């Protein structure tokens, strides 16, 4: 049984906004039959109401300490704010158990197709949010929990283990199986204990992404080195050094900021134990060249108006084949990026130092991320085109330090794909598909609805009222350069046929960096008034050639995570393969692995199979996954 403490509010005090129904896609969405609700003996109490939350849909929570039941919650109106609150909490319930030996999952729907490729789907994300001493951390600071679904000979086995990072080893007592958080983490504030002078800030939890490349399985985090995992047992081997720690060359740099950097380094590296470089958690795979592409940044750049990026390319044996270093004179933060045959593409989200927030963060009364905030000084979004293979030819004379300014103020979340088309006259057209949201919505401190003051999750923060472009949504970026690489056009447009909240765009990995037709993403139909934007409950398939859209909806009171495309070994068409997605059936308090047929999205035949994870092994929402075909690195 999972136990959690939350605060209830009166749903009558706050009324959700009305939703107007209208057609939103060209092919009917398939919605499975509703699940029969199993009643429980007692309804949850409804106490007094609190003040409203500005610009957010009101979702209430109980005031009394209660245990999350092991049977489905009461069958009440789907739009009821209490139900919405509990449904959201289920996605972030800690799982302390590990599965040290593979267990076979039970097939509950459909059949595993005979042509499904053999391999393993790895999914990482936070597994623990609360310790045994009253502290609750932000999901981004939750300890990494690696899940592995191995599919072979029409059978699926499952394993799950915590990644034994240095912080995990320190904060977990294996003899008593108890936890005590000692590291603050960038997004959290711990309850009690030492605040001022607590320099344990950078909590490498290896919880953001995972990649199997060659013989190495790596779990990555945004602020440090990845951790290497033994793929057969999921045992942690240790930190894997992919960065040499050397600063980018300071040639032609601004001396003032170099002096500031030299003053910051002893504090960040020595006092706060930050690594000199931080490896971004998002990597890219160039399937045509069989290369793994990564990018790292200098730690002190988070506080300075200049940014250093080091791009590295590795072969399947992790031999470094290519390395490029770039210094950009702007205060930037990037989470995801893109590549083409000739460019690295950086969507540069502008940030600035928050002085009052910095003081509060150093004193330990607010999260360390409070030292930063978005910079809305311009109504544009900078896009940097960095030469992947620079030469001395005239076609590369454009100064890459000068960004292209897209005419929209957006915060880019994740990139689906990017590719380029070279015309006969030498002109270049670059097209990118990605997920972005407005600066007005993005808030470092409240991601996933984490309220650092009361250490609770508030789903209303992720379901604000306003225009669609405030929410995470799919966009297309079009860049046109002439033969001398001078910009002729740079536009950002929302997807015409799908304007609902969406994220986690993905494609068939065989087409990464190449021209592709299909894009898949997690999205929502917006049918729940209290949870119209997040969590996601639908997979959307977009066809860029026909401009058509098909969707598959997981059903009532069920949510999904990131979809992953598994290409068939005998690939003939781009959508020859399967989609894997994890389903969180909050009404049943169960997790399922779902296999979908991409060609049948939009019909009742899209669902191929559904496999059940045992109830005692339910796991929280994952972040990013990777499909590793047997005997192949991609």
XYZ file of C-alpha atoms in Angstrom:
634
model
C 0.000 0.000 0.000
C 1.219 3.488 -0.829
C 0.666 6.236 1.728
C 0.575 9.911 0.861
C -0.484 13.127 2.565
C -2.391 15.776 0.641
C -4.676 18.728 1.317
C -8.318 18.668 0.236
C -10.322 21.718 -0.813
C -13.983 22.227 -1.475
C -14.775 21.601 -5.165
C -17.923 23.752 -4.918
C -15.869 26.854 -4.271
C -14.088 26.803 -7.601
C -15.854 26.004 -10.855
C -13.895 24.622 -13.822
C -14.188 26.522 -17.123
C -16.596 25.378 -19.783
C -15.203 23.513 -22.761
C -16.683 23.883 -26.245
C -16.583 20.685 -28.255
C -15.595 20.866 -31.915
C -13.953 18.596 -34.508
C -10.179 18.519 -34.114
C -8.852 15.835 -36.452
C -9.587 14.311 -39.801
C -9.893 10.675 -38.745
C -12.154 9.442 -35.912
C -10.356 8.880 -32.637
C -10.642 5.388 -31.258
C -11.638 5.397 -27.589
C -11.851 2.015 -25.839
C -14.904 1.098 -23.747
C -14.955 2.614 -20.245
C -13.677 0.543 -17.355
C -16.201 -0.590 -14.815
C -15.546 1.255 -11.583
C -15.245 -0.753 -8.372
C -16.797 1.190 -5.500
C -15.099 1.624 -2.152
C -16.934 1.747 1.127
C -16.322 5.366 2.037
C -16.330 8.630 0.116
C -13.471 11.087 0.610
C -14.245 14.063 2.933
C -14.874 17.519 1.505
C -13.601 20.308 3.781
C -13.542 24.101 3.487
C -12.338 25.940 0.415
C -9.092 27.933 -0.015
C -8.414 30.960 -2.195
C -8.294 30.509 -5.935
C -5.072 30.038 -7.862
C -4.727 32.830 -10.456
C -4.796 31.791 -14.110
C -5.154 28.111 -13.257
C -7.991 25.625 -13.405
C -9.039 24.878 -9.833
C -8.302 21.371 -8.598
C -8.926 20.606 -4.959
C -7.208 18.280 -2.524
C -8.100 16.733 0.844
C -7.063 18.241 4.164
C -6.894 15.005 6.095
C -4.125 12.422 6.081
C -5.372 9.425 4.161
C -3.951 6.280 2.645
C -4.159 5.881 -1.102
C -6.446 2.821 -1.451
C -5.312 -0.390 -3.120
C -8.703 -0.588 -4.832
C -9.960 1.958 -7.356
C -11.196 5.278 -5.926
C -14.880 6.206 -5.737
C -16.831 6.293 -8.980
C -17.691 9.995 -9.228
C -18.012 12.564 -11.977
C -14.929 12.497 -14.240
C -14.732 16.303 -14.072
C -14.815 16.355 -10.294
C -11.774 18.216 -9.005
C -11.072 15.706 -6.231
C -10.906 12.847 -8.700
C -8.599 14.913 -10.890
C -6.325 15.610 -7.935
C -6.020 11.938 -7.011
C -5.550 10.870 -10.611
C -2.611 13.241 -10.887
C -1.034 12.058 -7.618
C -1.024 8.452 -8.853
C 1.451 9.440 -11.567
C 3.972 10.525 -8.918
C 3.606 7.887 -6.198
C 7.011 6.593 -5.092
C 7.955 2.990 -5.834
C 10.523 1.665 -3.386
C 10.527 -1.920 -4.634
C 12.967 -3.190 -7.225
C 12.631 -6.196 -9.522
C 16.008 -7.888 -9.300
C 14.975 -10.869 -11.432
C 13.022 -10.666 -14.722
C 9.307 -11.328 -14.329
C 7.020 -12.292 -17.193
C 4.210 -9.819 -17.803
C 0.661 -11.048 -18.243
C -1.000 -10.354 -21.585
C -4.450 -8.834 -20.940
C -5.383 -7.639 -24.453
C -4.460 -8.681 -27.978
C -1.411 -10.710 -28.931
C 2.290 -9.951 -29.366
C 2.856 -10.080 -33.138
C 5.227 -12.727 -34.455
C 7.215 -10.114 -36.405
C 7.855 -7.898 -33.385
C 11.638 -7.337 -33.262
C 13.591 -8.778 -30.357
C 15.050 -6.178 -28.057
C 14.626 -4.154 -24.887
C 12.681 -0.983 -24.197
C 14.469 0.998 -21.498
C 12.549 3.712 -19.662
C 14.012 5.963 -17.003
C 12.514 8.584 -14.738
C 12.180 9.462 -11.063
C 11.131 6.655 -8.753
C 11.164 8.277 -5.327
C 9.706 11.619 -4.271
C 9.331 11.387 -0.462
C 11.753 10.248 2.216
C 11.075 8.971 5.747
C 11.735 12.334 7.396
C 9.054 14.568 5.877
C 10.834 15.880 2.778
C 9.271 15.743 -0.675
C 11.305 16.635 -3.749
C 10.460 17.915 -7.202
C 10.060 15.129 -9.809
C 13.213 16.370 -11.557
C 15.126 15.681 -8.319
C 13.660 12.193 -7.785
C 16.140 9.314 -7.777
C 16.526 7.589 -11.144
C 14.514 4.382 -11.521
C 15.377 2.324 -14.618
C 12.745 0.055 -16.132
C 13.510 -2.583 -18.788
C 10.924 -4.404 -20.933
C 12.567 -7.218 -22.904
C 10.511 -8.572 -25.803
C 11.556 -11.892 -27.324
C 9.735 -14.933 -28.739
C 6.270 -13.479 -28.044
C 7.102 -12.955 -24.378
C 7.736 -9.769 -22.393
C 9.820 -9.761 -19.228
C 10.237 -6.817 -16.886
C 12.960 -5.585 -14.547
C 13.351 -2.362 -12.542
C 16.149 -1.047 -10.362
C 17.311 2.170 -8.808
C 20.426 3.700 -10.324
C 23.058 3.629 -7.591
C 24.324 7.172 -7.949
C 26.494 8.699 -5.225
C 23.458 10.590 -3.901
C 21.299 7.447 -3.895
C 23.905 5.488 -1.940
C 24.161 8.296 0.617
C 20.418 8.855 1.020
C 19.262 5.206 1.145
C 19.938 2.749 3.975
C 19.634 -0.745 2.424
C 19.577 -2.486 5.808
C 16.472 -0.661 7.029
C 15.224 0.251 3.534
C 14.726 3.836 4.681
C 15.519 7.110 2.946
C 16.728 10.473 4.194
C 17.257 13.231 1.640
C 20.440 15.193 2.286
C 20.973 16.759 -1.148
C 18.764 19.746 -1.879
C 18.690 19.234 -5.614
C 18.268 22.182 -8.024
C 14.444 22.203 -7.855
C 13.621 21.301 -4.254
C 13.731 22.522 -0.656
C 14.160 19.930 2.083
C 12.067 19.927 5.240
C 13.990 20.771 8.394
C 17.711 20.230 8.644
C 20.435 22.635 7.639
C 19.408 25.282 5.118
C 22.036 28.019 5.177
C 25.358 26.447 4.334
C 23.917 23.255 2.843
C 26.160 22.990 -0.211
C 24.804 19.618 -1.335
C 22.923 21.059 -4.276
C 23.785 19.176 -7.444
C 22.032 15.868 -7.004
C 22.963 13.695 -9.997
C 20.016 11.322 -10.037
C 20.513 9.972 -13.602
C 16.743 10.108 -14.102
C 16.161 11.932 -17.389
C 17.152 9.788 -20.376
C 18.706 6.434 -21.279
C 20.649 5.171 -24.284
C 22.079 1.793 -25.298
C 25.016 2.476 -27.593
C 27.337 -0.332 -28.598
C 27.966 -2.346 -25.465
C 27.207 0.471 -23.037
C 23.906 1.299 -21.356
C 23.920 4.851 -19.973
C 21.433 6.761 -17.820
C 21.767 10.522 -18.171
C 20.947 13.618 -16.178
C 21.035 17.289 -17.145
C 23.774 18.393 -14.779
C 26.632 15.903 -14.817
C 28.147 12.685 -16.105
C 25.958 9.706 -17.064
C 25.940 6.470 -15.093
C 26.792 3.209 -16.807
C 24.467 0.262 -16.170
C 24.994 -3.471 -16.730
C 22.287 -4.261 -19.287
C 21.643 -7.866 -18.201
C 21.178 -7.186 -14.484
C 20.546 -3.398 -14.401
C 23.302 -3.170 -11.780
C 25.050 0.187 -11.639
C 28.671 0.088 -12.810
C 29.456 3.721 -11.997
C 29.896 7.136 -13.549
C 31.040 7.147 -17.171
C 33.305 9.998 -18.209
C 32.202 11.423 -21.569
C 33.623 14.901 -20.901
C 37.268 15.785 -20.392
C 36.376 18.690 -18.092
C 38.423 21.152 -20.136
C 36.951 24.595 -20.677
C 36.182 25.812 -24.151
C 39.032 27.889 -25.552
C 38.943 31.481 -24.309
C 40.452 32.898 -27.486
C 38.609 36.028 -28.679
C 36.422 35.979 -25.576
C 35.254 38.903 -23.455
C 37.801 39.427 -20.678
C 35.237 40.773 -18.205
C 33.201 37.604 -18.251
C 36.301 35.454 -18.099
C 37.243 37.214 -14.869
C 33.720 36.562 -13.559
C 33.980 32.918 -14.624
C 37.320 32.556 -12.835
C 35.710 33.904 -9.653
C 32.725 31.569 -9.948
C 34.618 28.363 -10.664
C 36.125 27.840 -7.168
C 32.683 28.392 -5.629
C 30.752 26.165 -8.018
C 33.362 23.436 -8.386
C 34.825 23.522 -4.884
C 32.043 24.582 -2.520
C 28.985 23.256 -4.340
C 30.819 20.288 -5.907
C 29.454 20.967 -9.375
C 31.261 19.263 -12.248
C 33.089 21.711 -14.557
C 30.927 20.544 -17.444
C 27.369 19.322 -17.588
C 26.256 16.865 -20.246
C 22.809 17.564 -21.637
C 20.449 14.646 -21.158
C 19.264 14.802 -24.775
C 21.502 13.058 -27.275
C 20.939 12.315 -30.973
C 21.558 9.240 -33.109
C 22.663 9.756 -36.701
C 21.571 6.390 -38.098
C 23.033 7.012 -41.554
C 26.517 7.490 -40.092
C 25.984 5.179 -37.069
C 27.018 7.912 -34.667
C 25.920 9.008 -31.213
C 25.867 12.814 -30.870
C 26.068 14.614 -27.518
C 26.485 18.194 -26.286
C 27.909 19.563 -23.035
C 28.053 23.037 -21.434
C 30.213 24.771 -18.835
C 28.654 24.841 -15.365
C 29.332 28.547 -14.731
C 27.525 29.550 -17.933
C 24.214 29.190 -16.110
C 25.072 32.446 -14.312
C 26.850 34.360 -17.081
C 25.771 36.109 -20.300
C 27.790 33.778 -22.499
C 27.343 30.119 -23.389
C 29.775 27.344 -24.315
C 28.710 24.257 -26.227
C 30.858 21.220 -27.012
C 29.416 18.763 -29.548
C 30.886 15.251 -29.688
C 30.261 12.362 -32.066
C 31.060 8.724 -31.206
C 31.140 5.480 -33.148
C 29.589 2.253 -31.829
C 32.730 1.534 -29.769
C 32.521 4.989 -28.154
C 35.559 6.180 -30.031
C 35.438 9.968 -30.364
C 35.240 10.696 -34.085
C 34.465 14.399 -34.150
C 34.412 17.325 -31.725
C 33.318 20.926 -32.171
C 33.391 23.785 -29.649
C 31.304 26.948 -29.847
C 31.110 30.063 -27.677
C 27.979 32.218 -27.975
C 27.745 35.715 -26.427
C 24.322 35.304 -24.833
C 22.803 34.004 -21.585
C 21.059 30.829 -22.721
C 19.594 27.573 -21.520
C 18.915 24.626 -23.795
C 17.292 21.298 -23.018
C 16.977 19.739 -26.466
C 18.542 20.418 -29.848
C 18.648 19.092 -33.405
C 21.060 18.150 -36.159
C 21.156 17.803 -39.935
C 23.846 16.592 -42.331
C 25.638 19.945 -42.084
C 24.463 21.704 -38.912
C 23.875 21.450 -35.200
C 20.744 23.470 -34.398
C 20.403 25.126 -30.990
C 17.046 26.551 -29.925
C 18.332 29.080 -27.447
C 15.963 29.883 -24.617
C 17.003 33.247 -23.176
C 17.383 33.434 -19.393
C 18.744 35.935 -16.877
C 19.942 36.042 -13.299
C 17.293 36.657 -10.635
C 19.178 38.507 -7.887
C 16.529 38.254 -5.096
C 15.951 34.631 -6.085
C 19.692 33.971 -5.928
C 19.904 35.281 -2.370
C 16.946 33.152 -1.280
C 18.410 30.114 -3.027
C 21.828 30.469 -1.374
C 20.104 30.836 2.001
C 18.240 27.606 1.379
C 14.742 29.084 1.640
C 13.924 28.536 -2.036
C 15.170 26.099 -4.691
C 18.496 26.819 -6.375
C 16.680 27.188 -9.698
C 15.169 30.374 -8.226
C 18.427 32.085 -9.172
C 17.296 31.997 -12.812
C 14.261 33.156 -14.723
C 13.252 33.501 -18.338
C 14.293 36.668 -20.132
C 11.330 38.207 -22.014
C 13.309 41.234 -23.230
C 12.778 40.306 -26.894
C 9.699 39.147 -28.771
C 11.740 36.655 -30.770
C 13.412 33.294 -30.200
C 17.065 32.859 -31.232
C 18.042 29.840 -33.319
C 21.747 29.162 -33.777
C 22.918 27.268 -36.857
C 26.320 25.847 -35.908
C 28.427 24.263 -38.681
C 28.765 20.538 -38.045
C 31.734 20.070 -40.375
C 33.203 23.546 -40.887
C 35.422 24.205 -43.902
C 37.120 27.273 -45.371
C 34.788 27.301 -48.342
C 32.760 30.412 -49.135
C 29.492 28.602 -48.357
C 30.364 28.662 -44.649
C 31.348 32.306 -44.244
C 28.184 33.190 -42.296
C 28.942 34.148 -38.674
C 27.332 31.403 -36.602
C 27.533 33.625 -33.489
C 24.656 35.670 -34.906
C 21.357 33.840 -34.346
C 18.372 33.645 -36.611
C 15.465 35.314 -34.829
C 12.222 33.376 -35.090
C 9.223 35.758 -34.795
C 7.748 34.067 -31.707
C 8.695 34.107 -28.037
C 8.797 30.401 -27.250
C 10.473 28.030 -24.844
C 11.458 24.915 -26.762
C 10.931 21.640 -24.905
C 11.691 18.721 -27.241
C 12.676 18.219 -30.884
C 11.058 15.559 -33.055
C 13.353 15.805 -36.085
C 15.234 18.165 -38.375
C 16.332 17.751 -41.971
C 17.607 19.876 -44.821
C 16.953 20.080 -48.564
C 19.634 21.459 -50.878
C 18.311 23.072 -54.052
C 20.070 23.123 -57.409
C 20.881 26.835 -57.038
C 22.721 26.169 -53.769
C 19.954 27.435 -51.504
C 19.303 25.461 -48.342
C 15.935 24.733 -46.705
C 15.947 23.396 -43.134
C 12.754 22.105 -41.544
C 12.336 21.199 -37.876
C 9.429 19.716 -35.923
C 9.404 20.299 -32.198
C 7.304 20.925 -29.091
C 7.342 24.403 -27.571
C 5.399 26.612 -25.194
C 5.123 30.312 -24.485
C 7.419 32.153 -22.062
C 4.233 33.236 -20.288
C 3.597 29.631 -19.280
C 7.092 28.349 -18.548
C 8.123 28.607 -14.901
C 11.260 26.932 -13.545
C 9.883 26.601 -10.026
C 6.520 25.015 -10.832
C 7.275 22.359 -13.451
C 4.999 19.326 -13.011
C 2.980 21.405 -10.558
C 5.529 21.123 -7.755
C 4.851 23.682 -5.019
C 8.151 24.023 -3.183
C 6.526 25.917 -0.313
C 4.190 23.111 0.750
C 6.086 20.348 -1.121
C 2.975 19.083 -2.887
C 1.974 18.564 -6.494
C -0.762 20.821 -7.832
C -2.138 19.689 -11.226
C -3.839 23.046 -11.771
C -0.444 24.628 -12.464
C -0.083 22.316 -15.472
C -3.592 23.152 -16.707
C -3.690 26.917 -16.935
C -6.421 28.789 -18.739
C -5.492 30.781 -21.792
C -4.649 30.490 -25.446
C -3.433 27.193 -26.856
C 0.057 28.518 -27.522
C 0.659 28.907 -23.781
C 0.641 25.128 -23.386
C 3.262 22.773 -24.801
C 2.288 22.354 -28.453
C 3.756 21.059 -31.697
C 5.411 23.552 -34.020
C 7.184 23.545 -37.370
C 10.249 25.705 -37.894
C 11.179 26.602 -41.458
C 14.573 28.158 -42.265
C 15.643 29.169 -45.761
C 19.231 30.185 -46.548
C 20.697 31.379 -49.809
C 23.853 29.901 -51.359
C 26.016 32.043 -49.030
C 23.993 30.884 -46.010
C 22.359 34.266 -45.501
C 18.911 33.913 -43.967
C 15.988 34.518 -46.299
C 13.256 33.197 -44.021
C 12.804 31.941 -40.459
C 9.256 31.081 -39.415
C 7.626 29.196 -36.559
C 4.126 27.876 -37.128
C 1.853 25.740 -35.007
C 0.692 22.486 -36.571
C -2.408 23.362 -38.587
C -4.326 20.191 -37.858
C -3.377 19.717 -34.211
C -3.410 22.585 -31.744
C -3.992 20.590 -28.568
C -1.426 20.421 -25.797
C 1.281 17.939 -26.878
C 4.881 16.942 -26.180
C 7.388 14.074 -26.563
C 7.497 14.200 -30.386
C 9.132 11.114 -31.902
C 9.779 9.539 -35.293
C 11.045 6.302 -36.765
C 14.710 6.509 -35.607
C 15.936 5.290 -38.991
C 14.908 8.725 -40.368
C 16.596 10.859 -37.723
C 18.266 13.827 -39.405
C 16.661 12.867 -42.723
C 13.478 13.913 -44.478
C 10.561 12.122 -42.851
C 6.805 11.985 -43.296
C 5.344 10.905 -39.953
C 5.548 12.407 -36.485
C 4.115 10.825 -33.324
C 3.556 12.588 -30.012
C 1.783 12.354 -26.672
C -1.182 14.679 -26.521
C -4.612 15.168 -24.969
C -8.127 15.366 -26.329
C -8.940 17.945 -23.656
C -12.122 16.103 -22.666
C -11.528 16.433 -18.900
C -12.347 19.960 -17.839
C -10.073 19.879 -14.811
C -7.164 18.251 -16.669
C -7.503 19.613 -20.228
C -3.782 20.023 -20.981
C -1.793 17.581 -18.853
C -1.353 14.631 -18.204
C -1.559 13.252 -21.750
C -4.130 10.621 -22.710
C -3.692 10.254 -26.485
C -1.146 9.322 -29.149
C -1.304 11.531 -32.248
C 0.132 10.661 -35.667
C 0.721 13.536 -38.084
C 1.332 13.104 -41.806
C 3.349 16.056 -43.153
C 2.649 15.208 -46.792
C -1.139 14.910 -46.640
C -1.556 17.230 -43.635
C -3.775 14.613 -42.008
C -4.023 13.585 -38.356
C -5.045 10.354 -36.651
C -5.272 9.692 -32.921
C -5.557 6.821 -30.467
C -7.015 7.585 -27.059
C -6.158 5.402 -24.079
C -9.606 5.740 -22.472
C -11.342 7.217 -19.476
C -9.149 8.151 -16.485
C -6.024 6.743 -18.103
C -2.848 8.566 -19.102
C 0.241 7.835 -21.191
C 3.900 8.753 -21.296
C 6.334 9.209 -24.190
C 5.698 7.015 -27.275
C 8.675 5.104 -28.713
C 8.864 3.853 -32.308
C 10.176 0.310 -32.899
C 11.050 -0.200 -36.589
C 10.619 -3.606 -38.181
C 13.753 -5.360 -39.382
C 12.331 -5.570 -42.915
C 11.484 -1.861 -43.077
C 9.889 -0.871 -46.392
C 7.727 2.122 -45.459
C 8.412 4.733 -42.805
C 5.602 3.552 -40.526
C 6.530 -0.143 -40.764
C 6.931 -0.971 -37.111
C 5.222 -0.588 -33.761
C 4.744 2.059 -31.094
C 5.437 1.358 -27.430
C 3.835 3.496 -24.752
C 3.241 3.077 -21.025
C -0.355 3.437 -19.869
C -1.177 4.654 -16.362
C -4.666 3.409 -15.544
C -5.290 5.643 -12.546
C -8.836 4.382 -12.045
C -7.485 0.836 -11.678
C -4.178 1.853 -10.083
C -2.301 -0.203 -12.633
C 0.468 0.316 -15.201
C 0.487 -1.366 -18.603
C 2.879 -1.678 -21.516
C 0.911 -0.985 -24.697
C 1.871 -1.993 -28.245
C 0.241 -0.020 -31.067
C 0.229 -0.440 -34.847
C 1.234 2.972 -36.305
C -0.520 2.207 -39.598
C -3.829 1.686 -37.783
C -3.793 4.773 -35.556
C -7.266 6.315 -35.777
C -9.055 2.954 -35.970
C -10.198 0.316 -33.500
C -7.380 -1.950 -34.706
C -4.588 0.324 -33.481
C -4.205 -1.586 -30.201
C -2.037 -4.652 -30.797
C -1.385 -5.791 -27.227
C -1.542 -4.631 -23.636
C 0.565 -6.226 -20.896
C 0.008 -5.715 -17.183
C 2.649 -4.762 -14.632
C 1.815 -6.385 -11.261
C 0.092 -3.965 -8.909
C 2.858 -4.035 -6.297
C 5.323 -2.900 -8.981
C 3.358 0.126 -10.224
C 5.840 2.833 -11.157
C 5.582 6.623 -11.495
C 5.582 8.603 -14.727
C 8.743 8.051 -16.750
C 10.618 10.741 -18.644
C 12.464 9.363 -21.701
C 13.053 5.886 -23.106
C 15.090 4.048 -25.739
C 14.487 0.966 -27.868
C 17.575 -1.242 -28.210
C 17.188 -3.951 -30.827
C 18.996 -7.191 -30.037
C 22.471 -7.192 -31.564
C 22.101 -3.598 -32.772
C 22.892 -0.273 -31.178
C 19.842 1.501 -32.662
